CSV table of C-alpha atoms in Angstrom, one decimal:
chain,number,residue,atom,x,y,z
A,1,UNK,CA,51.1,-53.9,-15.4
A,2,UNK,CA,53.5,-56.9,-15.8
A,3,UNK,CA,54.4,-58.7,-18.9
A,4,UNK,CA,53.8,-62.3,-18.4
A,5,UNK,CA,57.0,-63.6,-20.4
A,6,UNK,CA,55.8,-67.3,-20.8
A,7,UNK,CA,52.4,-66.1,-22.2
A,8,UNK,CA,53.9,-62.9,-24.1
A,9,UNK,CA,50.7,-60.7,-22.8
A,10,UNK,CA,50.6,-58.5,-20.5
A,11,UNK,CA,48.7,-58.3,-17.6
A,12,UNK,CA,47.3,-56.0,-15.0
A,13,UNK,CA,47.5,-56.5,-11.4
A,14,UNK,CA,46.3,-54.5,-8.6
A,15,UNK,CA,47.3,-53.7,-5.6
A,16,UNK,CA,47.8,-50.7,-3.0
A,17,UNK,CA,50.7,-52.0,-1.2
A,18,UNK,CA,54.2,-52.5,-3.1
A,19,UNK,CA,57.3,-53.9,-1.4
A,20,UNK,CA,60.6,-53.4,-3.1
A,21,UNK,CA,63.3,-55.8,-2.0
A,22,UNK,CA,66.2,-55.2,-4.1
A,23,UNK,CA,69.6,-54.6,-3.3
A,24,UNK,CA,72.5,-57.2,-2.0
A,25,UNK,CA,72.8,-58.0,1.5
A,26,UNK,CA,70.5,-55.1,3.2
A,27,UNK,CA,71.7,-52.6,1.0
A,28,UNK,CA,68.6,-50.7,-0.1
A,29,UNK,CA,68.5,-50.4,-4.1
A,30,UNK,CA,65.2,-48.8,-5.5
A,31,UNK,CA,65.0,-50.2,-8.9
A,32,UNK,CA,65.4,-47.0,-11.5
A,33,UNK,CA,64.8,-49.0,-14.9
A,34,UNK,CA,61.0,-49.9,-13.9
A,35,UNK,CA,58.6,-47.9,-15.9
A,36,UNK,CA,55.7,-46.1,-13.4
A,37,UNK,CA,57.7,-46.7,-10.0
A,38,UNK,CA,57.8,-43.1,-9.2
A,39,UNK,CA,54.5,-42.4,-10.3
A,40,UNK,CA,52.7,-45.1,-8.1
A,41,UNK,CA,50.5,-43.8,-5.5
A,42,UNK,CA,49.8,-46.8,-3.7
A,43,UNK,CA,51.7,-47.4,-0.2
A,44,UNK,CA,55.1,-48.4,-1.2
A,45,UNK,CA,58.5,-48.7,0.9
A,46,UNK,CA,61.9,-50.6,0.7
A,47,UNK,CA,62.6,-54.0,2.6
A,48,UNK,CA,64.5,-52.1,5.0
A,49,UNK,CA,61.5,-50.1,6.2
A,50,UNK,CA,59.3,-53.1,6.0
A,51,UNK,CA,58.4,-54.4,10.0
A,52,UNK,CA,56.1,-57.1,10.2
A,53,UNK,CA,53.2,-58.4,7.7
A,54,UNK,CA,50.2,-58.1,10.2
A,55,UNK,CA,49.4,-54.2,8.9
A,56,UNK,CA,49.4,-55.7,5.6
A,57,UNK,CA,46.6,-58.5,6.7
A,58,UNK,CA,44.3,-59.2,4.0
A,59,UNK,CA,45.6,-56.8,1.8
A,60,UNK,CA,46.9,-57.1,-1.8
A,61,UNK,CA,50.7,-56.6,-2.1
A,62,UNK,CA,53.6,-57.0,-4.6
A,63,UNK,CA,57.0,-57.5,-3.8
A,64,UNK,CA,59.8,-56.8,-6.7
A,65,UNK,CA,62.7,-58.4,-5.7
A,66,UNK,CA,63.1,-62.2,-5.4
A,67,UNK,CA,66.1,-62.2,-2.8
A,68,UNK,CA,66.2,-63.4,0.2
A,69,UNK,CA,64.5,-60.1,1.7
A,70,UNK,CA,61.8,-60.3,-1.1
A,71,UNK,CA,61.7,-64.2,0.1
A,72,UNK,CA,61.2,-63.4,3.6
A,73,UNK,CA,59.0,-60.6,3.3
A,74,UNK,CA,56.9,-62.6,0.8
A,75,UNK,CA,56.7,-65.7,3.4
A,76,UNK,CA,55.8,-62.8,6.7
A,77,UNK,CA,52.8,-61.1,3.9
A,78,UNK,CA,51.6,-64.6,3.0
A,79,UNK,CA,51.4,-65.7,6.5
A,80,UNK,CA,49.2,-62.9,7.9
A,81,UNK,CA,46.8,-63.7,5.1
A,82,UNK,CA,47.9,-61.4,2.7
A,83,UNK,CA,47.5,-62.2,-1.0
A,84,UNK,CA,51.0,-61.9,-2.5
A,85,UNK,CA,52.8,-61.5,-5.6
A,86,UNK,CA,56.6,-61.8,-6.0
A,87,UNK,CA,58.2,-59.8,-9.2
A,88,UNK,CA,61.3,-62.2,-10.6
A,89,UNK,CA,63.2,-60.3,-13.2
A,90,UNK,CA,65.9,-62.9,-13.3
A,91,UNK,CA,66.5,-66.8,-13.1
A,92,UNK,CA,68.0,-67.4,-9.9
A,93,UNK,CA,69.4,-70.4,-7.4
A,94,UNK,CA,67.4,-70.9,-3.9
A,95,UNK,CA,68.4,-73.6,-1.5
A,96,UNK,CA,67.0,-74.4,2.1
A,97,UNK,CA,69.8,-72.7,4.6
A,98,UNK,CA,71.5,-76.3,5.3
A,99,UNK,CA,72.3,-76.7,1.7
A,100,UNK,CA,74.4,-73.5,1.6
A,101,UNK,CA,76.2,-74.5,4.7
A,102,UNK,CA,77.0,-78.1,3.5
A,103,UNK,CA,78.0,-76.1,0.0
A,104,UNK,CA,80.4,-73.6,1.8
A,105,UNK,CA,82.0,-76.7,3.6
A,106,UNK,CA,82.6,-78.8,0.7
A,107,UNK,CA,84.4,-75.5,-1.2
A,108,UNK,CA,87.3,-76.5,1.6
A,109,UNK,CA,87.4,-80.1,-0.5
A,110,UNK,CA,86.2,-79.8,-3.6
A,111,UNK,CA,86.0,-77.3,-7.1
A,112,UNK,CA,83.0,-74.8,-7.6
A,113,UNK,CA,82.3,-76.4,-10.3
A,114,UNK,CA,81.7,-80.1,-8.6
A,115,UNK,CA,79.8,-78.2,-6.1
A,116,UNK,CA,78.0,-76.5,-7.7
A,117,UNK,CA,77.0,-79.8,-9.5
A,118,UNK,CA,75.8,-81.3,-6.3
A,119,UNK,CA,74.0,-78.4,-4.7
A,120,UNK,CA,71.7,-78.3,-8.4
A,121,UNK,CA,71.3,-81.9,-8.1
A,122,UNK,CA,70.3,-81.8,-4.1
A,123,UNK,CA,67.8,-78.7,-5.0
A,124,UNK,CA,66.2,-80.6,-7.9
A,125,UNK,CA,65.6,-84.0,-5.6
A,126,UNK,CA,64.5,-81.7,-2.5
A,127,UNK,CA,62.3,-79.6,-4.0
A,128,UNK,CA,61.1,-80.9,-7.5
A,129,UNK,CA,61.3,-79.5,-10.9
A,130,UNK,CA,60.5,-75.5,-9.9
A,131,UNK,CA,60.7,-74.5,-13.5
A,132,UNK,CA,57.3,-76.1,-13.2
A,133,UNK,CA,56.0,-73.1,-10.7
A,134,UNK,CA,58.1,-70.5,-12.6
A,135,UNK,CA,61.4,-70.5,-10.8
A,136,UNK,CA,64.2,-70.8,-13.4
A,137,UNK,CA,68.1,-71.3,-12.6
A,138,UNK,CA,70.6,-69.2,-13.7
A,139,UNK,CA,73.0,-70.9,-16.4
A,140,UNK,CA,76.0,-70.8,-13.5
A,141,UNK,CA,76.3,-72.7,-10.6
A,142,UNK,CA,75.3,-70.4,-7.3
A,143,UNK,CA,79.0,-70.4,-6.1
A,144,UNK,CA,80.4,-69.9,-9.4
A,145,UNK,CA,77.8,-66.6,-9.6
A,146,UNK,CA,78.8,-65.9,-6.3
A,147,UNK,CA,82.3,-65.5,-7.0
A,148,UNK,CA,81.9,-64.1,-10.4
A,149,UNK,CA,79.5,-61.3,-9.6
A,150,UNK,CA,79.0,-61.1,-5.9
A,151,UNK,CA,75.3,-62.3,-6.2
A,152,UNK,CA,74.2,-64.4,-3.0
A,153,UNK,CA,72.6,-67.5,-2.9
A,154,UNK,CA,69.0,-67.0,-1.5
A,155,UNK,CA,67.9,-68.9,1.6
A,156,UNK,CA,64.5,-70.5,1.4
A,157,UNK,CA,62.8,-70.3,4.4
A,158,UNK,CA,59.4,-71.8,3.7
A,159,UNK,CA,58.4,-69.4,1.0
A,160,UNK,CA,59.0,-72.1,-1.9
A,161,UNK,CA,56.2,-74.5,-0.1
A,162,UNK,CA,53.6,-71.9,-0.7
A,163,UNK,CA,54.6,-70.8,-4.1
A,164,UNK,CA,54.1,-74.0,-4.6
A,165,UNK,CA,50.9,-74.4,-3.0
A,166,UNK,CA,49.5,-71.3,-4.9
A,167,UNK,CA,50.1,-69.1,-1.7
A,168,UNK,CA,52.5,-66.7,-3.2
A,169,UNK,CA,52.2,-65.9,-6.6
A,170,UNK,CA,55.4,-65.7,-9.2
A,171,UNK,CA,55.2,-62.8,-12.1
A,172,UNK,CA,58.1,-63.6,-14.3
A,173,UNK,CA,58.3,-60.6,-16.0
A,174,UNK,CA,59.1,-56.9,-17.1
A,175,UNK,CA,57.5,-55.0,-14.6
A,176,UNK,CA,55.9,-51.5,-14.5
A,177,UNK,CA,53.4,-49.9,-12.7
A,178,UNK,CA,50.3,-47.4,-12.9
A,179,UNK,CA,48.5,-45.0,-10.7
A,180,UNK,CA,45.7,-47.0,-11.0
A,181,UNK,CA,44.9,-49.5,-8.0
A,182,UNK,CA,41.1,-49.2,-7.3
């Protein structure tokens, strides 16, 4: 069950298979404040368990986490023909991997702030208005978060193309699950 924020209803979603891929930088965090979680009796493991999307081939499956595991796993589901949902709990920055690296060079030159400035800009003209598919920025600039708070930047790495396309769905939303899944 998910509470679609932009409608204000709440929905319910099947699915047997649940991937949770929070944490920072591999480190494993099974979300505690998600109401049903414990009580699901579908298959569910963490990203770090998670191998290779072919068992999961035509299969519905949820991933909670919107990082760059949750990205990747998303993509690796999606391209073996599963039908996937992504759980985003938070507005957050994603960049293709060259934009971070031209980011962490110009930090040698130039303020977070201006940075910051451009990589926003260079996301918007790249990929479009993604507010339009759901994805929302946070307030802060990606560096600025990243120095504040330790939160990473994600990397896309072709997931955004098929959220886009209708390939991966987004639930923005408060998330909790049931032992239902027929």
């Amino acid at each position: 069950m998910a509470r679609n924020t932009e409608e204000d209803q709440i929905k319910h979603y099947k699915s047997k298979f649940l991937v949770v891929a929070t944490g920072e930088n591999s480190r494993g965090k099974l979300p505690n404040d998600i109401p049903g979680l414990q009580d699901f009796m579908g298959c569910s493991l963490h990203s770090s368990e998670y191998r290779k999307g072919l068992e999961f081939e035509g299969k519905n499956v949820l991933v909670v986490g919107y990082g760059n595991f949750g990205m990747e796993i998303s993509l690796d589901l999606s391209n073996y023909g599963s039908m996937t949902w992504i759980v985003i709990r938070n507005p957050v920055h994603v960049f293709p991997r060259e934009f971070i690296r031209a980011g962490m060079y110009l930090l040698k030159y130039l303020q977070v702030s201006t940075v910051d400035s451009l990589l926003n800009s260079a996301a918007k003209l790249y990929y479009g208005d993604l507010s339009r598919h759901e994805i929302e920025q946070p307030l802060e600039g990606p560096f600025a978060l990243k120095l504040k708070f330790g939160r990473s930047l994600v990397i896309d790495v072709g997931a955004v193309s098929k959220i886009k396309a209708g390939e991966i769905k987004l639930l923005i939303c408060e998330a909790s699950f049931t032992t239902s899944f027929e």
